[in-house]
N, CA, C and O atoms as a DFTB+ gen file, in Angstrom:
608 C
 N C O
     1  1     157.325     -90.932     -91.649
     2  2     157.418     -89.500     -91.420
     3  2     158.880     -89.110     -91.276
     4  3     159.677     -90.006     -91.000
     5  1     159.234     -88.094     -91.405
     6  2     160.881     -87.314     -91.979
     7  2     160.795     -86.375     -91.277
     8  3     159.642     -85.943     -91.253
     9  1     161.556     -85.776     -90.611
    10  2     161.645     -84.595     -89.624
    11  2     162.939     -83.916     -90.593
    12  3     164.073     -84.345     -90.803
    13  1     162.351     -82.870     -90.996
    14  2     163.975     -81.995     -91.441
    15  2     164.193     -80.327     -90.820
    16  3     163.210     -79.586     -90.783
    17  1     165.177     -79.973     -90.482
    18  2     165.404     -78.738     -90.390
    19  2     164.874     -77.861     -91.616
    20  3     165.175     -78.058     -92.793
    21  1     164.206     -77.064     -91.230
    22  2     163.696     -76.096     -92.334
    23  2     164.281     -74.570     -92.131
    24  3     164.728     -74.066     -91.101
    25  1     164.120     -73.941     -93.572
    26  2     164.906     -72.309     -93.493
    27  2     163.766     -71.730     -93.725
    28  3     163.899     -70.536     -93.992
    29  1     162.106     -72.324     -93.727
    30  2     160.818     -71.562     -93.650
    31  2     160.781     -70.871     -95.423
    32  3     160.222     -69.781     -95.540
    33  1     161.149     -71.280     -96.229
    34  2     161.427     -70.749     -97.528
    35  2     160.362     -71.094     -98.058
    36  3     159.740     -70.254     -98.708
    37  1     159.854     -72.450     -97.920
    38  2     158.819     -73.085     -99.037
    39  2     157.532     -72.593     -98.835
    40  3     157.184     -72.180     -97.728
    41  1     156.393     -72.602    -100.330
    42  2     155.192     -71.724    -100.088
    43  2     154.316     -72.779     -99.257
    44  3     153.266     -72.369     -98.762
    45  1     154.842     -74.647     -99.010
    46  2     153.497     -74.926     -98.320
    47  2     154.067     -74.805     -96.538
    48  3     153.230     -74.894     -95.640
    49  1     155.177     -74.652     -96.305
    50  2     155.356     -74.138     -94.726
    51  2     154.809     -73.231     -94.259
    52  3     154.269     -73.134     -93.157
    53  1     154.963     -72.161     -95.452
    54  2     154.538     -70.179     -95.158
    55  2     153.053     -70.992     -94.949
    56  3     152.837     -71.292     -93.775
    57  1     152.104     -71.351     -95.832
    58  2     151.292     -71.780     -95.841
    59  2     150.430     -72.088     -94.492
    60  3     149.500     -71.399     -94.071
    61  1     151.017     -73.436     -93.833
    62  2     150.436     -74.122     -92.713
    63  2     151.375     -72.874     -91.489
    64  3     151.007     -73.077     -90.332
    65  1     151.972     -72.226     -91.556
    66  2     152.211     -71.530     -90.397
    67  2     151.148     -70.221     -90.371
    68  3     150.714     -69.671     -89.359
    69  1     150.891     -69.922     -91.601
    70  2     149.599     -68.825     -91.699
    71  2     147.554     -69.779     -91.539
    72  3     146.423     -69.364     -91.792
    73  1     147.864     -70.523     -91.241
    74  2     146.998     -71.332     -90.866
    75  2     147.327     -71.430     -89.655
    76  3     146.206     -71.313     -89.158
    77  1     148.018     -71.556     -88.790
    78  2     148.368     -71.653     -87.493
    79  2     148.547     -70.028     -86.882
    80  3     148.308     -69.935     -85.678
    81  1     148.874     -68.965     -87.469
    82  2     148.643     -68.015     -86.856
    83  2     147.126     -67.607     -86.434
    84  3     146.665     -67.162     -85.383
    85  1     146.318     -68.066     -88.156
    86  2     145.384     -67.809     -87.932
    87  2     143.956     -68.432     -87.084
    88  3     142.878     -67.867     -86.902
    89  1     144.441     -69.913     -86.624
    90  2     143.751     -70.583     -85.464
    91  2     143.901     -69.867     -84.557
    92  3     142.938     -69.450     -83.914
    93  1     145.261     -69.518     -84.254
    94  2     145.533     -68.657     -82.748
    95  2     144.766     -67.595     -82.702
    96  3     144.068     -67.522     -81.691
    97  1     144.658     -66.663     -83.542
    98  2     143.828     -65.706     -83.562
    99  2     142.299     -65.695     -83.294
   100  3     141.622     -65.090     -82.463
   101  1     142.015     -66.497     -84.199
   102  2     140.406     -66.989     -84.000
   103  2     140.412     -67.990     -82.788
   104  3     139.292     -68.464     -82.982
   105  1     140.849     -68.609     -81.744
   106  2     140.914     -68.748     -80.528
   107  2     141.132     -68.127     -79.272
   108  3     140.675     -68.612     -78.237
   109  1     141.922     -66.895     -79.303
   110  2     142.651     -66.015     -78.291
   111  2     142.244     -64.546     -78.697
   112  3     142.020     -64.236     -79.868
   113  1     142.169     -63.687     -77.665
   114  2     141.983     -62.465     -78.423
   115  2     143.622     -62.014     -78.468
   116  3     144.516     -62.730     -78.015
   117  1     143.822     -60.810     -79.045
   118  2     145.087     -60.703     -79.829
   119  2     146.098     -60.379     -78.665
   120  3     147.310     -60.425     -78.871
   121  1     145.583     -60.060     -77.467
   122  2     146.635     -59.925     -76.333
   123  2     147.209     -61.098     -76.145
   124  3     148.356     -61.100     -75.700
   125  1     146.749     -61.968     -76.348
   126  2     146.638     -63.630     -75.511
   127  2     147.648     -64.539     -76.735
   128  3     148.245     -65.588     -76.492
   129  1     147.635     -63.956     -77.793
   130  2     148.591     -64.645     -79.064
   131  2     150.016     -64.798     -79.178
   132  3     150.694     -63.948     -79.756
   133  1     150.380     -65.559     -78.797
   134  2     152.406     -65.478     -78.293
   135  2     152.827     -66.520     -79.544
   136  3     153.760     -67.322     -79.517
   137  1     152.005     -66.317     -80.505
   138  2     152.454     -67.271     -81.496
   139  2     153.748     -66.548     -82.682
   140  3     153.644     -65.430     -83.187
   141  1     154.820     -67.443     -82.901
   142  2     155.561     -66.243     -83.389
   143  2     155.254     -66.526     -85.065
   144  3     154.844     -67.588     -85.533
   145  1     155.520     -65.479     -85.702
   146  2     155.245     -64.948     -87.053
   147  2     156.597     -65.515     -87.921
   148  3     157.563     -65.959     -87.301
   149  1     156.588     -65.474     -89.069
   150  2     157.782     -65.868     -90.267
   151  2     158.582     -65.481     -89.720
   152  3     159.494     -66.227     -89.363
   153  1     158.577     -63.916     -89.371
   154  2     160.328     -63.282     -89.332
   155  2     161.156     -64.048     -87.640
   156  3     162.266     -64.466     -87.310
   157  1     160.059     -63.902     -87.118
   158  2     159.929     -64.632     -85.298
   159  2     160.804     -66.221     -85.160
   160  3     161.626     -66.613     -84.332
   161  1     160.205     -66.869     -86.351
   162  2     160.807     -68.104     -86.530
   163  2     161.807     -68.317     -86.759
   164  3     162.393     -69.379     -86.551
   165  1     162.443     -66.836     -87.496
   166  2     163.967     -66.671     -88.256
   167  2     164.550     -66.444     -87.594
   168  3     165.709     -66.468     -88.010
   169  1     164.424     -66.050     -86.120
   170  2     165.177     -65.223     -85.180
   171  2     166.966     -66.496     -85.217
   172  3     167.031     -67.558     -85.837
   173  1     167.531     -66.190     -84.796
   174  2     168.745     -66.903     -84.776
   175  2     168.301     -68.095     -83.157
   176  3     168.786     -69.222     -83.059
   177  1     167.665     -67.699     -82.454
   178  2     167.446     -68.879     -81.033
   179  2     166.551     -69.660     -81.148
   180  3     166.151     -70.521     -80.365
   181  1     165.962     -69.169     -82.859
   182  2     164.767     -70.455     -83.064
   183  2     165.129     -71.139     -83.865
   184  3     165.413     -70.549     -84.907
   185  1     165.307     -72.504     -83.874
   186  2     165.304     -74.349     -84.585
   187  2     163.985     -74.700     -84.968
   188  3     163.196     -75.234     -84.188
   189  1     163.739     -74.435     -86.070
   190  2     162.550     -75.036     -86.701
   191  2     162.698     -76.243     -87.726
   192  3     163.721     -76.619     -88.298
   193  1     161.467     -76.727     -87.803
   194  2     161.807     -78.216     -88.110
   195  2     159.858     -78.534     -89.106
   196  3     158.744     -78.112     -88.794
   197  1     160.251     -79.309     -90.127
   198  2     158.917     -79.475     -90.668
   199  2     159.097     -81.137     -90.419
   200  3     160.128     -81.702     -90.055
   201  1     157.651     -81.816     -90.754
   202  2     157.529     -82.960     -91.130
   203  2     156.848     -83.478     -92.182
   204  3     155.799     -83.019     -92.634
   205  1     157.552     -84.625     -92.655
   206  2     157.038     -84.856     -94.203
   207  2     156.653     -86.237     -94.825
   208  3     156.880     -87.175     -94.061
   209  1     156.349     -86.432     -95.517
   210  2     155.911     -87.999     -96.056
   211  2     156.191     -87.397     -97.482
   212  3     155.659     -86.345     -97.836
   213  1     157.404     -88.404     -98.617
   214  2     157.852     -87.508     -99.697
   215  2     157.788     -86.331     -99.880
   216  3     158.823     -85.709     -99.640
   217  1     156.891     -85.748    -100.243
   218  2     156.244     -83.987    -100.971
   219  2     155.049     -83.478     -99.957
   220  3     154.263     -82.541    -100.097
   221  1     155.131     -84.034     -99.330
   222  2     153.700     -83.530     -98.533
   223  2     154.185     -83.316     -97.413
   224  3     154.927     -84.111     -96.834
   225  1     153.736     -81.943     -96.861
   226  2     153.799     -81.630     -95.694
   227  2     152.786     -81.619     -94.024
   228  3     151.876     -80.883     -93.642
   229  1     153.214     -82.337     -93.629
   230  2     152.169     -82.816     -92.580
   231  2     152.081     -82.402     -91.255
   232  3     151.077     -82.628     -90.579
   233  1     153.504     -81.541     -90.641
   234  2     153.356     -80.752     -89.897
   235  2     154.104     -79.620     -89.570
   236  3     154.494     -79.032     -90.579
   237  1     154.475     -79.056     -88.413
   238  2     155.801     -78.286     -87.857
   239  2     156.071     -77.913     -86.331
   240  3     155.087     -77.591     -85.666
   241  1     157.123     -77.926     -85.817
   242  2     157.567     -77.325     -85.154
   243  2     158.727     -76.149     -84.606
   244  3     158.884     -75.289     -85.473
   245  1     159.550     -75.923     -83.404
   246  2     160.267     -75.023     -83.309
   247  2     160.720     -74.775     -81.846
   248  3     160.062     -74.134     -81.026
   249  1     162.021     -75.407     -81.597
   250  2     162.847     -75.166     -80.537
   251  2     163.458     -73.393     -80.509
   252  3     164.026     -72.801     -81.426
   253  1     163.088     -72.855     -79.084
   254  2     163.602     -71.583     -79.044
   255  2     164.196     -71.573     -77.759
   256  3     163.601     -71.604     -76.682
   257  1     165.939     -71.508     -78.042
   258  2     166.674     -70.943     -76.798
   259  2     166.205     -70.083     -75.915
   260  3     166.163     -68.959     -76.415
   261  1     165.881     -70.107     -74.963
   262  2     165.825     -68.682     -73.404
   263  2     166.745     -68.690     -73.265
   264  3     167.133     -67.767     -73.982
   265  1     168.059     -69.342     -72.528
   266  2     169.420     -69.460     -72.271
   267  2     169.969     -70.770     -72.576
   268  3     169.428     -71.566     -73.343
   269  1     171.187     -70.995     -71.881
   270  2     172.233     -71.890     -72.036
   271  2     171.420     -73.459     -71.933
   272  3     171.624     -74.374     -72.730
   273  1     170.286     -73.532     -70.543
   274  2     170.024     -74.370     -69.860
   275  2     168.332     -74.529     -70.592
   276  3     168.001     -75.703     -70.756
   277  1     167.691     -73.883     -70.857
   278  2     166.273     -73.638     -71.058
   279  2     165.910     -73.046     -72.020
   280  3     166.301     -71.946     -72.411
   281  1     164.538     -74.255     -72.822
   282  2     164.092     -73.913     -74.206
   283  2     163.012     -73.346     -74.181
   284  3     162.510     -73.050     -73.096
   285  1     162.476     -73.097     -75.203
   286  2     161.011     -73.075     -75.069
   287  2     160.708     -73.796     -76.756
   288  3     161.436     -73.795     -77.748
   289  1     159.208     -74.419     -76.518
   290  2     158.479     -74.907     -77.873
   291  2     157.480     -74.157     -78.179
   292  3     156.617     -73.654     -77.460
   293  1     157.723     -74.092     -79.782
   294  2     156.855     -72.791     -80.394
   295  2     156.349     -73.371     -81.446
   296  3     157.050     -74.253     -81.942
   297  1     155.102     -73.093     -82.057
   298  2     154.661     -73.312     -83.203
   299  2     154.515     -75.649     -83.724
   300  3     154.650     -76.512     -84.592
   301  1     154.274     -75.444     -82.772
   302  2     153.585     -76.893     -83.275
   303  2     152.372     -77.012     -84.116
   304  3     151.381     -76.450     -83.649
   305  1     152.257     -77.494     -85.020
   306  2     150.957     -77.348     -85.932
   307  2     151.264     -78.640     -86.577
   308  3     152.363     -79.169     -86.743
   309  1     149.742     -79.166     -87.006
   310  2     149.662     -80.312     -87.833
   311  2     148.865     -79.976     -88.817
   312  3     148.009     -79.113     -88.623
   313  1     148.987     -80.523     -89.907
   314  2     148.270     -79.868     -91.090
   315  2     146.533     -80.610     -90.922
   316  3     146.325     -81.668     -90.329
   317  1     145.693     -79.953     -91.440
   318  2     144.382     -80.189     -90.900
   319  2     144.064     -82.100     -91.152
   320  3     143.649     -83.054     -90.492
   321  1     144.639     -81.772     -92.703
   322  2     144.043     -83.186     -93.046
   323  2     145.404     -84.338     -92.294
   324  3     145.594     -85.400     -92.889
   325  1     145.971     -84.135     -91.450
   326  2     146.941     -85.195     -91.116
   327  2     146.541     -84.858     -89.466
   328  3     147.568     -84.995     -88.800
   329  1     145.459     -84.491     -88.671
   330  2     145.192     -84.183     -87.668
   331  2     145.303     -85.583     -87.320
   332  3     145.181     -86.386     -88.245
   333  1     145.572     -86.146     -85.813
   334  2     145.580     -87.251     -85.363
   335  2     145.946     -88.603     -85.662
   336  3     145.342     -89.665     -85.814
   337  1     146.960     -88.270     -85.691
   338  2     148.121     -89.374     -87.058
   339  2     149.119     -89.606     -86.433
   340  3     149.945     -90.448     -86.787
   341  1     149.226     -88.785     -85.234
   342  2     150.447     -88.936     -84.540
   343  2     151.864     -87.965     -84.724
   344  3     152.885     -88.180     -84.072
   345  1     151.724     -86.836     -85.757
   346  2     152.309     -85.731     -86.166
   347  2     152.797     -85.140     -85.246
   348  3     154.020     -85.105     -85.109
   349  1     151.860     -84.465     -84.301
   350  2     152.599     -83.393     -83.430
   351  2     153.201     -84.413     -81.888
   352  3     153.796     -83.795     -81.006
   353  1     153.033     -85.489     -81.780
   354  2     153.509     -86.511     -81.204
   355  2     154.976     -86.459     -81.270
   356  3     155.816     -86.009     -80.490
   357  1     155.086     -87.264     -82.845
   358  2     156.599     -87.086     -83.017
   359  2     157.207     -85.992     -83.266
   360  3     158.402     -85.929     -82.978
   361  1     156.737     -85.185     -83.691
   362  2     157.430     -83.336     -83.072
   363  2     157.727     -83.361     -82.136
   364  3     158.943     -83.281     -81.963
   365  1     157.029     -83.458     -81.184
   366  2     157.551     -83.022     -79.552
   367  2     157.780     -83.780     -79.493
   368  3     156.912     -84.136     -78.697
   369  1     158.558     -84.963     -79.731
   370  2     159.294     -85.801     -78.971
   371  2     160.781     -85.398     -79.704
   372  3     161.761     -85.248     -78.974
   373  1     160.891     -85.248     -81.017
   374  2     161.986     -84.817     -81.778
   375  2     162.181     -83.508     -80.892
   376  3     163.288     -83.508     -80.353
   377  1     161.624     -82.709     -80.681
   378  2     161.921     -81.533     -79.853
   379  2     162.993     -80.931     -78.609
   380  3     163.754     -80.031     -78.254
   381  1     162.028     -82.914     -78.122
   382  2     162.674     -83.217     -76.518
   383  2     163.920     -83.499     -76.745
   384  3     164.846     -82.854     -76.255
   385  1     164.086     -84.680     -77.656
   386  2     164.697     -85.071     -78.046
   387  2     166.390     -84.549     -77.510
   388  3     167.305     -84.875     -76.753
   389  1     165.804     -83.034     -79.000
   390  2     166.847     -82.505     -79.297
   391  2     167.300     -81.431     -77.961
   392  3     168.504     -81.371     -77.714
   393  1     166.440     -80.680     -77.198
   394  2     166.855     -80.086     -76.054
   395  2     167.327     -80.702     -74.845
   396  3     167.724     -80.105     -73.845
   397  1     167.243     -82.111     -75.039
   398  2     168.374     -82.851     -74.253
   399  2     169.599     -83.237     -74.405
   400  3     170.554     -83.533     -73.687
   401  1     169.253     -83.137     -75.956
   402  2     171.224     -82.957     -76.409
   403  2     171.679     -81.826     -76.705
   404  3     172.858     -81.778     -77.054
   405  1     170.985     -80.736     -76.660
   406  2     171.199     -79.773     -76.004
   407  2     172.279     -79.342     -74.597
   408  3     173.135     -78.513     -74.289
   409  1     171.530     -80.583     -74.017
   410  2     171.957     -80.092     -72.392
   411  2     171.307     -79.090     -71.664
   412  3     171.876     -78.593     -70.691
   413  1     169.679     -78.562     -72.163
   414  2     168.631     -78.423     -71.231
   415  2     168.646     -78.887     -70.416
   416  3     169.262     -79.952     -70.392
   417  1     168.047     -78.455     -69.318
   418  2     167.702     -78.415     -67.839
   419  2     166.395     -79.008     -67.896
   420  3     165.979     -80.069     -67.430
   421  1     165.699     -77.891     -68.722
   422  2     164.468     -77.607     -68.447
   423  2     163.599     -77.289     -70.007
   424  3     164.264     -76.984     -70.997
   425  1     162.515     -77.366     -70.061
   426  2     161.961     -76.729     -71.307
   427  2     160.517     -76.475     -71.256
   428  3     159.889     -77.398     -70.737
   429  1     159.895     -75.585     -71.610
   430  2     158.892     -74.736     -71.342
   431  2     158.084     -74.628     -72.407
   432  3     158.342     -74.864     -73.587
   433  1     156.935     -74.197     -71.835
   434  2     155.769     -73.686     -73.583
   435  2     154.536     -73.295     -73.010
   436  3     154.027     -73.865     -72.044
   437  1     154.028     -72.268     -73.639
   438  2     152.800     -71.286     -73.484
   439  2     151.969     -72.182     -74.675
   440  3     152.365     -72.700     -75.719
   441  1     150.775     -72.126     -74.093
   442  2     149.295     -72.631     -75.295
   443  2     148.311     -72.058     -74.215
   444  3     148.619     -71.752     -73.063
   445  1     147.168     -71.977     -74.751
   446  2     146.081     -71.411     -74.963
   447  2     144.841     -72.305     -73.365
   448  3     144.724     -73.484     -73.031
   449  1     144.336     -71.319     -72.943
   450  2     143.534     -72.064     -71.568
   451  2     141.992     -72.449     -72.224
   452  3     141.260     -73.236     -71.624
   453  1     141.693     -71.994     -73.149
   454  2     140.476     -71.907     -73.975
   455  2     140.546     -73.817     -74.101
   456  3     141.486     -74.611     -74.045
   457  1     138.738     -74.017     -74.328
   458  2     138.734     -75.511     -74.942
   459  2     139.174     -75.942     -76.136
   460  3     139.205     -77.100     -76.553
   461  1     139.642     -74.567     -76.869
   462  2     140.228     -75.586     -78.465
   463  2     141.330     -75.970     -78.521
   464  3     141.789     -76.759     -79.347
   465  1     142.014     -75.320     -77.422
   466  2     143.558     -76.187     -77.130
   467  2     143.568     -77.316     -76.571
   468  3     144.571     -77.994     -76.798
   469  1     142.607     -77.857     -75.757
   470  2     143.049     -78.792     -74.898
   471  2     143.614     -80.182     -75.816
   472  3     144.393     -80.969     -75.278
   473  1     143.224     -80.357     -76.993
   474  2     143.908     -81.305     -77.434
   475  2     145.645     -81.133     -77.248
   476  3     146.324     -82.123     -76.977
   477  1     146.125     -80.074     -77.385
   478  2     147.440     -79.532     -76.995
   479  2     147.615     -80.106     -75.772
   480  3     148.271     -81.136     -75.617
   481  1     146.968     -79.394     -74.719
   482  2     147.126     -79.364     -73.497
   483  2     147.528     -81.381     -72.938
   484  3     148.486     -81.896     -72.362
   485  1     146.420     -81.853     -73.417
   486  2     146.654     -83.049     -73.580
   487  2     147.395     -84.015     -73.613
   488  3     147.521     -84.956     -72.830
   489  1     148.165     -83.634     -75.052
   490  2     149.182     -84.230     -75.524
   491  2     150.598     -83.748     -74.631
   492  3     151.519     -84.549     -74.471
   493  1     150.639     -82.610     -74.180
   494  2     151.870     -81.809     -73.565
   495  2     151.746     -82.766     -72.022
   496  3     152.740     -83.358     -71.602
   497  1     150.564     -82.809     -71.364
   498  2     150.473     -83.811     -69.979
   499  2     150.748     -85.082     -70.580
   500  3     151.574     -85.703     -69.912
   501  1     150.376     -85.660     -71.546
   502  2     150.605     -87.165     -72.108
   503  2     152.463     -87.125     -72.060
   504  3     153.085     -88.162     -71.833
   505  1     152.897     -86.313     -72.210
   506  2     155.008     -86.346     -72.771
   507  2     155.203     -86.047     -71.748
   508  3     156.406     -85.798     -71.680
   509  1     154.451     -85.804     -70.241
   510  2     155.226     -84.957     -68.917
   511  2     155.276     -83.791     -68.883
   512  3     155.978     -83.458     -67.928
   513  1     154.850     -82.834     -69.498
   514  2     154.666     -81.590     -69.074
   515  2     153.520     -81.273     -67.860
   516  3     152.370     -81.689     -67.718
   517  1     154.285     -80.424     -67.117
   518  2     153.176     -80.365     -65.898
   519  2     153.057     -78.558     -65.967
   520  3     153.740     -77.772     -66.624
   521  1     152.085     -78.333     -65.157
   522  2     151.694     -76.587     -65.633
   523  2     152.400     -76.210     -64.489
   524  3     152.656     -76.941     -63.532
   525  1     152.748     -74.864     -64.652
   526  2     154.194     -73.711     -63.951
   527  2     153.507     -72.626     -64.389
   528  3     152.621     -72.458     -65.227
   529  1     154.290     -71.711     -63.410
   530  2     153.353     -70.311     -63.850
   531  2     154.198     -69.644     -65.029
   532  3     154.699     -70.536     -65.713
   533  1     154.473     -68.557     -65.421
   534  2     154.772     -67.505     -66.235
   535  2     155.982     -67.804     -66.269
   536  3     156.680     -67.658     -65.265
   537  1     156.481     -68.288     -67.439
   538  2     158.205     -67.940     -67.310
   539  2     158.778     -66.775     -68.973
   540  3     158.111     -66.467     -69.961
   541  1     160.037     -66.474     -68.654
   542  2     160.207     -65.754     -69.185
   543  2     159.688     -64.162     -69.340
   544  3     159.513     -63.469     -68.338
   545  1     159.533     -63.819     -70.260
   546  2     158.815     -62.390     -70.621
   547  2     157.462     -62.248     -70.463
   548  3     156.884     -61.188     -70.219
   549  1     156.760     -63.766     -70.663
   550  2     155.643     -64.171     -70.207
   551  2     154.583     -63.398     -69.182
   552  3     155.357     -62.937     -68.343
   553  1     153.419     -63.053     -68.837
   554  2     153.093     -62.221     -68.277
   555  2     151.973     -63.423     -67.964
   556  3     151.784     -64.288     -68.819
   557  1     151.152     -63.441     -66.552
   558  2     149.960     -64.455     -65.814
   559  2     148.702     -63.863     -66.849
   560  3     148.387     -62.675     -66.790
   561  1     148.182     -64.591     -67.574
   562  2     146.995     -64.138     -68.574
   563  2     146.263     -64.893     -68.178
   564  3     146.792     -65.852     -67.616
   565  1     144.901     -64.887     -68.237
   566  2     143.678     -65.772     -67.951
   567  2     143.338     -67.019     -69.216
   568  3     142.533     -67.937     -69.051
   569  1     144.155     -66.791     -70.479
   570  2     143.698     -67.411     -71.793
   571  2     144.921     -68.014     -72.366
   572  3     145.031     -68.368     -73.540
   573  1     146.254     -68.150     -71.031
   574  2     147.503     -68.990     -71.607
   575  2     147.153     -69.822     -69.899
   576  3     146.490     -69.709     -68.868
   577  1     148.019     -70.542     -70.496
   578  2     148.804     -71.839     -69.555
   579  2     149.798     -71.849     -69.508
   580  3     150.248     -71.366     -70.547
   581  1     150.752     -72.225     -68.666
   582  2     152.213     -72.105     -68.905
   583  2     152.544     -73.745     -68.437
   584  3     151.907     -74.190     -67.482
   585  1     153.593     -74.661     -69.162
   586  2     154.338     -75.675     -68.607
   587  2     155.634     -76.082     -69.273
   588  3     156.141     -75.789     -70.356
   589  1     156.050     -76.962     -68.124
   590  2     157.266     -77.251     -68.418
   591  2     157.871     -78.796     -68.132
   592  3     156.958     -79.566     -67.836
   593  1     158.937     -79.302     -68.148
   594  2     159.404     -80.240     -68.649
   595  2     161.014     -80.269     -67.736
   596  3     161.924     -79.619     -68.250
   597  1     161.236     -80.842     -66.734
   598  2     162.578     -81.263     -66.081
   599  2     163.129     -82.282     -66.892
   600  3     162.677     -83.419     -67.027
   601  1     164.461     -81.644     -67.595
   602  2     164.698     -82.877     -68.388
   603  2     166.304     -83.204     -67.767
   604  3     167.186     -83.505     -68.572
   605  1     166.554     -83.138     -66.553
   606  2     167.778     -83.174     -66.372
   607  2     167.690     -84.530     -65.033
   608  3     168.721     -84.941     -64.501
């Protein structure tokens, strides 16, 4: 597997990220969706990143600055047929990775309280994430979770 910085250009990224909006949707009702969109990803504080095996795309993620000290992770997705392969594994660890050379403090991420996340939820307690309430712009919802990550 190949981790590369991506500029979100290619039609099978647009692709699996419109597959990932659209899980969120059909899981959350639309208040509850903090998933960010193409242009969202482009923002200048978001680091996005695909993963690959030659030509095939197998997953994605996306480091987003809050400040100097603190990230947040956005948009993790694994492509259906590469589900449980260990994909979004090595994402978030490339993630961590990288917000420790950063020089993060800290790093954060909103997912979903519903049962179709918990494989998320899961994997985020499996790397040390422990649940925290609301950070950021974030607002206490009944259908997010909030956690985070002391990486200092």
């Amino acid at each position: 597997m190949e981790i590369k910085q991506d500029d979100l250009s290619g039609k099978k990224i647009v692709e699996l990220l419109m597959d990932h909006l659209n899980s969120m949707t059909s899981l959350s009702p639309p208040e509850s969706v903090h998933a960010l969109d193409l242009e969202g990803l482009k923002s200048p504080e978001v680091t996005f990143w695909s993963v690959w095996i030659k030509d095939e795309l197998l997953g994605c993620g996306a480091l987003k600055e809050l400040d100097s000290s603190h990230g947040e992770i956005k948009s993790i997705k694994t492509a259906k047929i590469h589900l449980r392969k260990g994909v979004a594994r090595k994402m978030l660890h490339h993630i961590v990775e990288e917000a420790k050379q950063r020089g993060y403090k800290r790093l954060f991420l909103e997912t979903g309280s519903l049962d179709g996340f918990m494989p998320a939820r899961n994997l985020y307690k499996s790397m040390g994430f422990q649940y925290c309430e609301a950070f950021s712009d974030y607002k206490e919802d009944p259908n997010s979770v909030f956690m985070k990550m002391e990486l200092s």
